[in-house]
Each structure stands twice: as structure tokens, then as C-alpha cells.
Amino acid sequence: MLLLLLTNLTEYLSNPGLSEEIFVDVSRGSKLNINLDIVVPGISCQFLGLDAVDTSGDQHLQISHNIFKRRLNAQGQPIEDPQRTESLGSSKADEFKKTIEKLAEKKEGGEEKKEKEVKCGSCYGAESEDLKCCNTCADVREAYRNKQWSLPEPDKIEQCKNENFSEHLKTAFTEGCQIYGYLEVNRAGGSFHIAPGQSFSINHVHVHDVQPFSSSSFNMSHNIRHLSFGQSIEGKGSPLDGHYEIASDGSTMFHYYIKIVPTTYSALNGKVFHTNQYAVTKHKKVVSQSLLESSGMPGIFFNYELSPMMVRYSEVKRSFGHFLTNVCASIGGVYTVASIVDAIIFRLSQKASKVQLG
């Protein structure tokens, strides 16, 4: 009995009550953080990109800020540290700038100026007014994309040879990629996706260039290790955490339609957490390989919209009357069970005594 009393007392002191309210969301938050950790085991990081578009018209292509890519081997183990772009600190940037200025002052001679001149690489017939020189493999691909021409074999392009582009092609489907981090978008409905190829926009149309491969070559099987919107709350999971999808029928478009509900959590200690819950509906579609039918692009697509309603959870201290009610209910339950057991034992003993007398 004492143990039962201590259990109820501990629960009363350590577990506050939780009240729930629903009301119209009148908050004016300008940004929404999307936290993600997604593994694509069948495509290397070199050929995957993350893009985001919202209903206000803002497009973010090939996002790299706060987003990291980690190369994985066929067993899913990391090959190297995540690929990231770090900017120089302000002090280092100033030193770098001063060094460049000093070098520029020294190299004012004619011969030194010639050495400083940047060579204009060939675009292999795809030159235009906007792009007259192609000094990198990406420039050549951009020039051919603008002309809507098919890219030649990389081994025939000098810039691609210098950047070992053919080596990247060999590992395109023998490595995997983990994409993780967070992206900050406008607090409005929108979408983001992970898809193969270089993304760009032509006449407000979002396009992916997957040359020299075809879109049907990419297997977008994936594992969503984590996906959340806003601050995470301990003990509150997300519906898509640990979710697997296998593209067993070939190149597939995976669609996730997400309804986000803004949520506020107020703790007893006065701390307030602003986060979001969400519900999700899944759909997938096999990309057709027919030339007569345009059926989309293989990839992982997330479409989200925000609910006009907000949920507020508030921790409340349980009343002492609630504690007494629980104690009385527990004691009453113990006595009830004890009386039932006693009655059963009494009847069994009576039957046993009658059998002995008989």
C-alpha cells in the first residue's frame, strides 16, 4: 500500500498535465526552417541536387547553404567528410584582399599582364552573346543546354578532361549520397525536391539536365532518416522519420503531400517552443520511357502547405484533488481485487471440506 502511495505521489510531482487548444493562427513569422536527412543509396552526390520553390515565386536552385552532402559506398558507409563550401572569415578575407592588391601592384609590366590574362576556352560551336568563353566543363554544358544541343562525349571536351568528369561518370551509380542539414524558406506554401541533374529555369519553367544519361537511368530509392519543420521537441517524433521507399519498377517519382500545423508548446518553467506538426500523404509514379509520353522526372518531391489553425499545448500543474482521487481509486481497486480473491478462496475451501465429509 505504501508503494502504491509513493507511485502516485511521484507521478503527481513529476508529470504535469497537458491542455490542448486550437485557434486561428495570427502569427507573422517570416521564415520556416525545414530540417532534413535523406539517403539516396543508388546515385552519387555529383548528380543530385536540392531545389526549393514557394508560392511567392522565389526559386532556390542547387541549394548548398546549410546543406551538406556525404558520399557513401555501396554498403552505405561514409567515404569522406561531407562536401561543403566554407567562406573565409572577415580577418582572413582582408588579408587575402591585401595580398592580391600587392601582387597586382607588382605585376604592372607588359609580360606580367599577359600572364594575368585569362584564356578564353572554346564552347565547341555553342558560343552565344551571353556565353562567349567556356573555361570549365560546367560552362560547356551550360552553352550546349542554352542551344538545346546534345552534349558530346566528355572525353572529347578538353575542359571535362581536366576536371576528371569521366571519372565522376564511372561512379554515378556505384555510390550513394546522404543529403542533410536545413533550409530556410518563406513561411508560405511551396515545395522542395531532390532530383538528378543540373537544375535551371527557362522561361519560368523548372528543368533538370541529366546529360549524358537519360532520366530513366536513375533509381530514386531512398531512406528519409528525418524530416521536420521548425524546432524539434523532445519526445515528439515525425511521421516520416525512418521511412523507406524502394523504386522496384524502375525510375520513379515519389510525391509527399504535407499539411503543416503550426504548434506552440508552453512548459511549466515558462519556456515557449514554436514548432510545427504535420500529416503526410504519399504517392509514387513510374516514369515512362516512351518518347511519345512525357510523364515527369524521377526524384523525391515534397509539397507542403500551412494550416490556418494553430495548436497550443500548455503544461499545467495537476491539482491536489486530482492526486487524492487517484490515491482513493488505487486503494479502492486494491480492496476490490482483494475481496474477489478472498471470495474465490473461501468458496474453494468450502467445496473441499464438503468433499472430505462426503
mmCIF file of C-alpha atoms in Angstrom:
data_model
loop_
_atom_site.group_PDB
_atom_site.id
_atom_site.type_symbol
_atom_site.label_atom_id
_atom_site.label_comp_id
_atom_site.label_asym_id
_atom_site.label_seq_id
_atom_site.Cartn_x
_atom_site.Cartn_y
_atom_site.Cartn_z
ATOM 1 C CA MET A 1 0.000 0.000 0.000
ATOM 2 C CA LEU A 2 2.858 2.344 0.842
ATOM 3 C CA LEU A 3 4.484 1.575 -2.528
ATOM 4 C CA LEU A 4 1.225 2.438 -4.286
ATOM 5 C CA LEU A 5 1.036 5.745 -2.440
ATOM 6 C CA LEU A 6 4.639 6.619 -3.341
ATOM 7 C CA THR A 7 3.995 5.782 -7.015
ATOM 8 C CA ASN A 8 1.019 8.150 -7.175
ATOM 9 C CA LEU A 9 2.952 10.870 -5.384
ATOM 10 C CA THR A 10 5.896 10.581 -7.806
ATOM 11 C CA GLU A 11 3.586 10.781 -10.814
ATOM 12 C CA TYR A 12 1.844 13.807 -9.309
ATOM 13 C CA LEU A 13 5.103 15.679 -8.748
ATOM 14 C CA SER A 14 6.953 14.750 -11.975
ATOM 15 C CA ASN A 15 4.252 14.584 -14.675
ATOM 16 C CA PRO A 16 2.333 17.815 -15.204
ATOM 17 C CA GLY A 17 -0.972 17.825 -17.020
ATOM 18 C CA LEU A 18 -1.239 18.898 -20.665
ATOM 19 C CA SER A 19 -4.011 21.093 -22.022
ATOM 20 C CA GLU A 20 -4.674 21.483 -25.742
ATOM 21 C CA GLU A 21 -6.193 24.470 -27.548
ATOM 22 C CA ILE A 22 -6.937 25.129 -31.210
ATOM 23 C CA PHE A 23 -7.313 28.660 -32.574
ATOM 24 C CA VAL A 24 -6.703 30.720 -35.711
ATOM 25 C CA ASP A 25 -3.021 31.300 -36.444
ATOM 26 C CA VAL A 26 -2.356 35.053 -36.390
ATOM 27 C CA SER A 27 1.445 34.802 -36.129
ATOM 28 C CA ARG A 28 3.541 36.647 -38.673
ATOM 29 C CA GLY A 29 6.697 34.580 -38.825
ATOM 30 C CA SER A 30 8.626 35.376 -41.997
ATOM 31 C CA LYS A 31 10.702 32.203 -42.324
ATOM 32 C CA LEU A 32 10.254 28.450 -41.973
ATOM 33 C CA ASN A 33 13.113 26.032 -41.265
ATOM 34 C CA ILE A 34 12.967 22.628 -42.957
ATOM 35 C CA ASN A 35 15.231 20.043 -41.308
ATOM 36 C CA LEU A 36 16.064 17.008 -43.424
ATOM 37 C CA ASP A 37 18.314 13.973 -43.515
ATOM 38 C CA ILE A 38 17.759 11.811 -46.598
ATOM 39 C CA VAL A 39 19.868 8.972 -48.024
ATOM 40 C CA VAL A 40 19.781 8.018 -51.723
ATOM 41 C CA PRO A 41 21.856 4.808 -51.943
ATOM 42 C CA GLY A 42 21.953 4.414 -55.740
ATOM 43 C CA ILE A 43 23.154 7.803 -57.053
ATOM 44 C CA SER A 44 26.373 9.683 -56.303
ATOM 45 C CA CYS A 45 26.332 13.177 -54.807
ATOM 46 C CA GLN A 46 27.784 14.632 -58.009
ATOM 47 C CA PHE A 47 24.479 14.031 -59.814
ATOM 48 C CA LEU A 48 21.967 15.024 -57.104
ATOM 49 C CA GLY A 49 20.677 18.484 -56.277
ATOM 50 C CA LEU A 50 18.210 20.081 -53.875
ATOM 51 C CA ASP A 51 15.845 22.801 -55.131
ATOM 52 C CA ALA A 52 13.027 24.730 -53.431
ATOM 53 C CA VAL A 53 10.168 26.828 -54.804
ATOM 54 C CA ASP A 54 7.423 28.635 -52.871
ATOM 55 C CA THR A 55 4.073 30.146 -53.827
ATOM 56 C CA SER A 56 5.519 33.673 -53.737
ATOM 57 C CA GLY A 57 7.633 32.761 -56.779
ATOM 58 C CA ASP A 58 11.034 32.508 -55.067
ATOM 59 C CA GLN A 59 13.219 29.772 -56.558
ATOM 60 C CA HIS A 60 16.310 28.360 -54.873
ATOM 61 C CA LEU A 61 18.265 26.084 -57.219
ATOM 62 C CA GLN A 62 21.105 23.713 -56.263
ATOM 63 C CA ILE A 63 20.914 24.762 -52.601
ATOM 64 C CA SER A 64 24.251 24.438 -50.794
ATOM 65 C CA HIS A 65 23.924 26.883 -47.874
ATOM 66 C CA ASN A 66 23.454 24.875 -44.643
ATOM 67 C CA ILE A 67 23.006 21.728 -46.777
ATOM 68 C CA PHE A 68 25.690 19.033 -46.766
ATOM 69 C CA LYS A 69 26.339 16.030 -48.998
ATOM 70 C CA ARG A 70 28.206 12.950 -47.795
ATOM 71 C CA ARG A 71 29.418 10.321 -50.234
ATOM 72 C CA LEU A 72 28.508 6.736 -49.325
ATOM 73 C CA ASN A 73 29.830 3.432 -50.598
ATOM 74 C CA ALA A 74 27.682 0.512 -51.751
ATOM 75 C CA GLN A 75 27.298 -0.648 -48.130
ATOM 76 C CA GLY A 76 26.053 2.776 -47.018
ATOM 77 C CA GLN A 77 29.247 3.692 -45.157
ATOM 78 C CA PRO A 78 30.713 7.224 -45.487
ATOM 79 C CA ILE A 79 33.575 7.545 -47.976
ATOM 80 C CA GLU A 80 34.677 11.056 -46.968
ATOM 81 C CA ASP A 81 33.660 14.105 -44.984
ATOM 82 C CA PRO A 82 30.545 15.944 -46.178
ATOM 83 C CA GLN A 83 31.012 18.278 -49.117
ATOM 84 C CA ARG A 84 30.602 21.873 -48.018
ATOM 85 C CA THR A 85 31.615 25.362 -49.081
ATOM 86 C CA GLU A 86 33.150 27.466 -46.351
ATOM 87 C CA SER A 87 33.568 31.221 -46.711
ATOM 88 C CA LEU A 88 36.673 32.989 -45.459
ATOM 89 C CA GLY A 89 36.380 34.799 -42.139
ATOM 90 C CA SER A 90 36.440 38.599 -42.191
ATOM 91 C CA SER A 91 40.066 38.801 -40.978
ATOM 92 C CA LYS A 92 41.265 36.149 -43.437
ATOM 93 C CA ALA A 93 39.331 37.795 -46.239
ATOM 94 C CA ASP A 94 41.002 41.149 -45.521
ATOM 95 C CA GLU A 95 44.455 39.529 -45.539
ATOM 96 C CA PHE A 96 43.652 37.750 -48.775
ATOM 97 C CA LYS A 97 42.474 41.001 -50.356
ATOM 98 C CA LYS A 98 45.593 42.886 -49.302
ATOM 99 C CA THR A 99 47.833 40.141 -50.688
ATOM 100 C CA ILE A 100 46.057 40.265 -54.044
ATOM 101 C CA GLU A 101 46.374 44.049 -54.181
ATOM 102 C CA LYS A 102 50.119 43.851 -53.507
ATOM 103 C CA LEU A 103 50.578 41.263 -56.241
ATOM 104 C CA ALA A 104 48.571 43.426 -58.648
ATOM 105 C CA GLU A 105 50.795 46.431 -57.945
ATOM 106 C CA LYS A 106 53.936 44.411 -58.651
ATOM 107 C CA LYS A 107 52.609 42.915 -61.886
ATOM 108 C CA GLU A 108 52.195 46.078 -63.933
ATOM 109 C CA GLY A 109 54.709 45.112 -66.599
ATOM 110 C CA GLY A 110 53.613 44.076 -70.068
ATOM 111 C CA GLU A 111 54.777 40.482 -69.773
ATOM 112 C CA GLU A 112 53.187 40.079 -66.366
ATOM 113 C CA LYS A 113 49.907 41.491 -67.667
ATOM 114 C CA LYS A 114 49.900 38.916 -70.432
ATOM 115 C CA GLU A 115 50.362 36.167 -67.903
ATOM 116 C CA LYS A 116 47.401 37.532 -65.953
ATOM 117 C CA GLU A 117 45.115 37.489 -68.960
ATOM 118 C CA VAL A 118 42.519 34.742 -68.737
ATOM 119 C CA LYS A 119 42.378 32.406 -71.676
ATOM 120 C CA CYS A 120 39.058 32.086 -73.495
ATOM 121 C CA GLY A 121 38.143 28.417 -73.735
ATOM 122 C CA SER A 122 36.229 27.003 -76.668
ATOM 123 C CA CYS A 123 32.499 26.272 -76.388
ATOM 124 C CA TYR A 124 32.771 23.824 -79.310
ATOM 125 C CA GLY A 125 30.393 25.731 -81.554
ATOM 126 C CA ALA A 126 27.845 26.630 -78.856
ATOM 127 C CA GLU A 127 29.085 30.183 -78.204
ATOM 128 C CA SER A 128 26.488 32.910 -77.675
ATOM 129 C CA GLU A 129 26.406 36.590 -76.797
ATOM 130 C CA ASP A 130 25.892 35.756 -73.134
ATOM 131 C CA LEU A 131 28.479 32.983 -73.015
ATOM 132 C CA LYS A 132 31.424 33.523 -75.338
ATOM 133 C CA CYS A 133 34.083 31.623 -73.374
ATOM 134 C CA CYS A 134 33.838 28.170 -71.808
ATOM 135 C CA ASN A 135 36.691 27.698 -69.349
ATOM 136 C CA THR A 136 35.133 24.836 -67.370
ATOM 137 C CA CYS A 137 33.198 21.694 -68.112
ATOM 138 C CA ALA A 138 30.135 23.310 -66.500
ATOM 139 C CA ASP A 139 30.428 26.248 -68.934
ATOM 140 C CA VAL A 140 30.426 23.880 -71.918
ATOM 141 C CA ARG A 141 27.386 22.038 -70.575
ATOM 142 C CA GLU A 142 25.629 25.378 -69.981
ATOM 143 C CA ALA A 143 26.385 26.523 -73.538
ATOM 144 C CA TYR A 144 25.029 23.292 -75.027
ATOM 145 C CA ARG A 145 21.994 23.480 -72.755
ATOM 146 C CA ASN A 146 21.225 27.021 -73.965
ATOM 147 C CA LYS A 147 21.427 25.799 -77.562
ATOM 148 C CA GLN A 148 19.370 22.719 -76.617
ATOM 149 C CA TRP A 149 22.048 20.518 -78.164
ATOM 150 C CA SER A 150 23.140 17.081 -77.068
ATOM 151 C CA LEU A 151 26.435 17.145 -75.157
ATOM 152 C CA PRO A 152 29.365 15.333 -76.867
ATOM 153 C CA GLU A 153 31.273 12.613 -75.077
ATOM 154 C CA PRO A 154 33.138 14.133 -72.104
ATOM 155 C CA ASP A 155 36.452 12.623 -73.262
ATOM 156 C CA LYS A 156 36.251 14.831 -76.367
ATOM 157 C CA ILE A 157 35.924 18.045 -74.327
ATOM 158 C CA GLU A 158 39.223 19.376 -73.015
ATOM 159 C CA GLN A 159 37.660 21.169 -70.039
ATOM 160 C CA CYS A 160 35.903 17.976 -68.911
ATOM 161 C CA LYS A 161 39.144 16.024 -69.224
ATOM 162 C CA ASN A 162 40.894 18.482 -66.905
ATOM 163 C CA GLU A 163 38.136 18.152 -64.294
ATOM 164 C CA ASN A 164 38.049 14.327 -64.488
ATOM 165 C CA PHE A 165 34.397 14.423 -65.475
ATOM 166 C CA SER A 166 34.647 10.945 -66.966
ATOM 167 C CA GLU A 167 35.755 9.630 -63.555
ATOM 168 C CA HIS A 168 32.609 11.073 -61.988
ATOM 169 C CA LEU A 169 30.543 9.288 -64.636
ATOM 170 C CA LYS A 170 32.035 5.932 -63.617
ATOM 171 C CA THR A 171 30.865 6.346 -60.006
ATOM 172 C CA ALA A 172 27.457 7.826 -60.854
ATOM 173 C CA PHE A 173 25.564 4.644 -59.938
ATOM 174 C CA THR A 174 28.102 2.831 -57.747
ATOM 175 C CA GLU A 175 27.986 5.308 -54.869
ATOM 176 C CA GLY A 176 25.237 6.686 -52.651
ATOM 177 C CA CYS A 177 24.633 10.088 -51.141
ATOM 178 C CA GLN A 178 23.405 11.419 -47.812
ATOM 179 C CA ILE A 179 21.876 14.908 -48.007
ATOM 180 C CA TYR A 180 21.275 16.569 -44.663
ATOM 181 C CA GLY A 181 21.031 19.973 -42.989
ATOM 182 C CA TYR A 182 18.305 22.576 -43.099
ATOM 183 C CA LEU A 183 16.934 25.147 -45.498
ATOM 184 C CA GLU A 184 15.191 28.404 -44.668
ATOM 185 C CA VAL A 185 12.196 29.300 -46.830
ATOM 186 C CA ASN A 186 9.377 31.832 -46.734
ATOM 187 C CA ARG A 187 6.558 30.980 -44.355
ATOM 188 C CA ALA A 188 4.188 30.095 -47.165
ATOM 189 C CA GLY A 189 3.180 27.026 -49.108
ATOM 190 C CA GLY A 190 5.715 25.617 -51.508
ATOM 191 C CA SER A 191 7.742 22.590 -52.485
ATOM 192 C CA PHE A 192 11.265 21.238 -52.459
ATOM 193 C CA HIS A 193 12.744 18.218 -54.164
ATOM 194 C CA ILE A 194 15.853 16.097 -54.571
ATOM 195 C CA ALA A 195 16.366 15.108 -58.191
ATOM 196 C CA PRO A 196 19.240 14.129 -60.504
ATOM 197 C CA GLY A 197 20.960 16.511 -62.872
ATOM 198 C CA GLN A 198 21.735 20.219 -63.027
ATOM 199 C CA SER A 199 18.638 22.369 -62.455
ATOM 200 C CA PHE A 200 17.917 25.662 -64.188
ATOM 201 C CA SER A 201 14.964 27.789 -65.258
ATOM 202 C CA ILE A 202 13.943 28.557 -68.845
ATOM 203 C CA ASN A 203 11.037 30.962 -69.346
ATOM 204 C CA HIS A 204 9.901 30.323 -65.754
ATOM 205 C CA VAL A 205 9.910 26.567 -66.383
ATOM 206 C CA HIS A 206 11.945 24.432 -63.968
ATOM 207 C CA VAL A 207 14.181 21.988 -65.900
ATOM 208 C CA HIS A 208 16.775 19.356 -64.969
ATOM 209 C CA ASP A 209 19.639 18.473 -67.291
ATOM 210 C CA VAL A 210 20.777 14.863 -66.736
ATOM 211 C CA GLN A 211 23.154 14.586 -69.696
ATOM 212 C CA PRO A 212 24.924 12.381 -70.663
ATOM 213 C CA PHE A 213 22.411 9.993 -69.039
ATOM 214 C CA SER A 214 18.696 9.624 -69.607
ATOM 215 C CA SER A 215 16.208 10.322 -66.838
ATOM 216 C CA SER A 216 15.148 6.663 -66.796
ATOM 217 C CA SER A 217 18.673 5.655 -65.697
ATOM 218 C CA PHE A 218 18.245 7.000 -62.165
ATOM 219 C CA ASN A 219 16.904 4.888 -59.310
ATOM 220 C CA MET A 220 15.492 7.206 -56.627
ATOM 221 C CA SER A 221 15.058 4.613 -53.851
ATOM 222 C CA HIS A 222 15.612 6.478 -50.596
ATOM 223 C CA ASN A 223 15.516 6.494 -46.820
ATOM 224 C CA ILE A 224 14.097 9.539 -45.034
ATOM 225 C CA ARG A 225 16.021 9.428 -41.785
ATOM 226 C CA HIS A 226 14.468 12.653 -40.538
ATOM 227 C CA LEU A 227 12.146 15.396 -41.777
ATOM 228 C CA SER A 228 10.704 18.141 -39.584
ATOM 229 C CA PHE A 229 9.600 21.746 -39.802
ATOM 230 C CA GLY A 230 10.863 24.172 -37.190
ATOM 231 C CA GLN A 231 12.232 23.354 -33.740
ATOM 232 C CA SER A 232 12.174 19.744 -32.592
ATOM 233 C CA ILE A 233 10.533 18.904 -29.260
ATOM 234 C CA GLU A 234 11.902 16.041 -27.200
ATOM 235 C CA GLY A 235 9.585 13.052 -27.233
ATOM 236 C CA LYS A 236 7.693 14.226 -30.322
ATOM 237 C CA GLY A 237 8.547 12.218 -33.430
ATOM 238 C CA SER A 238 7.811 12.980 -37.076
ATOM 239 C CA PRO A 239 5.629 10.798 -39.330
ATOM 240 C CA LEU A 240 8.342 10.293 -41.963
ATOM 241 C CA ASP A 241 11.302 9.543 -39.673
ATOM 242 C CA GLY A 242 12.877 6.231 -40.706
ATOM 243 C CA HIS A 243 10.659 5.888 -43.808
ATOM 244 C CA TYR A 244 11.954 3.733 -46.702
ATOM 245 C CA GLU A 245 10.841 3.721 -50.339
ATOM 246 C CA ILE A 246 12.113 1.297 -52.999
ATOM 247 C CA ALA A 247 11.833 2.039 -56.724
ATOM 248 C CA SER A 248 11.233 -1.570 -57.681
ATOM 249 C CA ASP A 249 9.633 -0.724 -61.046
ATOM 250 C CA GLY A 250 12.431 1.480 -62.388
ATOM 251 C CA SER A 251 12.756 5.267 -62.352
ATOM 252 C CA THR A 252 10.049 6.620 -60.089
ATOM 253 C CA MET A 253 8.654 9.959 -58.935
ATOM 254 C CA PHE A 254 7.950 9.936 -55.208
ATOM 255 C CA HIS A 255 5.473 12.568 -54.035
ATOM 256 C CA TYR A 256 4.846 13.565 -50.430
ATOM 257 C CA TYR A 257 1.929 15.929 -49.808
ATOM 258 C CA ILE A 258 2.385 17.530 -46.399
ATOM 259 C CA LYS A 259 -0.086 19.534 -44.317
ATOM 260 C CA ILE A 260 1.759 21.596 -41.689
ATOM 261 C CA VAL A 261 0.035 22.633 -38.458
ATOM 262 C CA PRO A 262 1.832 25.411 -36.511
ATOM 263 C CA THR A 263 2.256 24.355 -32.885
ATOM 264 C CA THR A 264 3.227 26.148 -29.684
ATOM 265 C CA TYR A 265 4.385 24.275 -26.585
ATOM 266 C CA SER A 266 4.437 26.140 -23.251
ATOM 267 C CA ALA A 267 6.356 24.451 -20.423
ATOM 268 C CA LEU A 268 5.776 24.947 -16.696
ATOM 269 C CA ASN A 269 9.147 26.673 -16.351
ATOM 270 C CA GLY A 270 7.994 29.452 -18.675
ATOM 271 C CA LYS A 271 9.812 28.327 -21.825
ATOM 272 C CA VAL A 272 7.815 28.518 -25.059
ATOM 273 C CA PHE A 273 8.694 26.399 -28.113
ATOM 274 C CA HIS A 274 7.410 27.273 -31.572
ATOM 275 C CA THR A 275 7.388 24.297 -33.904
ATOM 276 C CA ASN A 276 5.164 22.516 -36.418
ATOM 277 C CA GLN A 277 3.401 19.183 -36.646
ATOM 278 C CA TYR A 278 2.445 17.674 -39.963
ATOM 279 C CA ALA A 279 0.414 14.980 -41.638
ATOM 280 C CA VAL A 280 1.543 13.388 -44.893
ATOM 281 C CA THR A 281 0.041 11.600 -47.879
ATOM 282 C CA LYS A 282 2.326 9.563 -50.160
ATOM 283 C CA HIS A 283 2.109 8.806 -53.856
ATOM 284 C CA LYS A 284 4.541 7.372 -56.387
ATOM 285 C CA LYS A 285 4.527 7.089 -60.138
ATOM 286 C CA VAL A 286 6.819 5.238 -62.542
ATOM 287 C CA VAL A 287 8.469 7.486 -65.126
ATOM 288 C CA SER A 288 7.595 6.353 -68.626
ATOM 289 C CA GLN A 289 10.435 5.652 -71.040
ATOM 290 C CA SER A 290 8.217 6.306 -74.056
ATOM 291 C CA LEU A 291 9.245 9.197 -76.283
ATOM 292 C CA LEU A 292 5.588 9.959 -77.038
ATOM 293 C CA GLU A 293 4.634 10.376 -73.392
ATOM 294 C CA SER A 294 6.059 12.944 -71.009
ATOM 295 C CA SER A 295 5.489 11.558 -67.545
ATOM 296 C CA GLY A 296 7.798 13.616 -65.359
ATOM 297 C CA MET A 297 11.187 13.415 -63.760
ATOM 298 C CA PRO A 298 12.489 10.802 -61.282
ATOM 299 C CA GLY A 299 13.010 12.363 -57.883
ATOM 300 C CA ILE A 300 11.737 12.892 -54.345
ATOM 301 C CA PHE A 301 9.185 15.714 -54.297
ATOM 302 C CA PHE A 302 7.731 17.330 -51.170
ATOM 303 C CA ASN A 303 4.726 19.649 -51.498
ATOM 304 C CA TYR A 304 3.723 21.421 -48.296
ATOM 305 C CA GLU A 305 1.081 23.925 -47.226
ATOM 306 C CA LEU A 306 0.410 25.584 -43.880
ATOM 307 C CA SER A 307 -2.848 25.213 -41.981
ATOM 308 C CA PRO A 308 -4.629 28.446 -40.933
ATOM 309 C CA MET A 309 -5.175 26.893 -37.490
ATOM 310 C CA MET A 310 -2.652 26.657 -34.679
ATOM 311 C CA VAL A 311 -2.413 24.137 -31.831
ATOM 312 C CA ARG A 312 -1.158 25.197 -28.427
ATOM 313 C CA TYR A 313 -0.054 22.678 -25.802
ATOM 314 C CA SER A 314 0.356 24.019 -22.271
ATOM 315 C CA GLU A 315 1.764 22.182 -19.294
ATOM 316 C CA VAL A 316 -0.472 22.665 -16.236
ATOM 317 C CA LYS A 317 0.168 21.645 -12.659
ATOM 318 C CA ARG A 318 -2.120 18.873 -11.507
ATOM 319 C CA SER A 319 -4.426 19.793 -8.596
ATOM 320 C CA PHE A 320 -4.056 18.153 -5.180
ATOM 321 C CA GLY A 321 -7.638 16.934 -5.531
ATOM 322 C CA HIS A 322 -6.600 15.019 -8.660
ATOM 323 C CA PHE A 323 -3.827 13.371 -6.618
ATOM 324 C CA LEU A 324 -6.263 12.365 -3.856
ATOM 325 C CA THR A 325 -8.721 10.986 -6.409
ATOM 326 C CA ASN A 326 -6.002 8.800 -7.929
ATOM 327 C CA VAL A 327 -4.931 7.550 -4.495
ATOM 328 C CA CYS A 328 -8.507 6.704 -3.497
ATOM 329 C CA ALA A 329 -9.130 4.973 -6.825
ATOM 330 C CA SER A 330 -5.958 2.918 -6.433
ATOM 331 C CA ILE A 331 -6.805 1.925 -2.830
ATOM 332 C CA GLY A 332 -10.355 1.055 -3.844
ATOM 333 C CA GLY A 333 -9.044 -1.086 -6.693
ATOM 334 C CA VAL A 334 -6.715 -2.952 -4.346
ATOM 335 C CA TYR A 335 -9.532 -3.685 -1.869
ATOM 336 C CA THR A 336 -11.879 -4.778 -4.674
ATOM 337 C CA VAL A 337 -9.354 -7.216 -6.108
ATOM 338 C CA ALA A 338 -8.520 -8.493 -2.623
ATOM 339 C CA SER A 339 -12.201 -9.128 -1.826
ATOM 340 C CA ILE A 340 -12.675 -11.038 -5.094
ATOM 341 C CA VAL A 341 -9.627 -13.209 -4.396
ATOM 342 C CA ASP A 342 -10.830 -13.805 -0.815
ATOM 343 C CA ALA A 343 -14.300 -14.863 -2.017
ATOM 344 C CA ILE A 344 -12.813 -17.307 -4.534
ATOM 345 C CA ILE A 345 -10.548 -18.873 -1.898
ATOM 346 C CA PHE A 346 -13.457 -19.141 0.586
ATOM 347 C CA ARG A 347 -15.739 -20.933 -1.895
ATOM 348 C CA LEU A 348 -12.984 -23.329 -2.963
ATOM 349 C CA SER A 349 -12.274 -24.194 0.674
ATOM 350 C CA GLN A 350 -15.989 -24.856 1.342
ATOM 351 C CA LYS A 351 -16.208 -27.232 -1.628
ATOM 352 C CA ALA A 352 -13.072 -29.024 -0.472
ATOM 353 C CA SER A 353 -14.480 -29.521 3.057
ATOM 354 C CA LYS A 354 -17.787 -30.931 1.649
ATOM 355 C CA VAL A 355 -15.895 -33.441 -0.453
ATOM 356 C CA GLN A 356 -13.962 -34.622 2.600
ATOM 357 C CA LEU A 357 -17.175 -35.026 4.683
ATOM 358 C CA GLY A 358 -18.873 -36.937 1.860
#
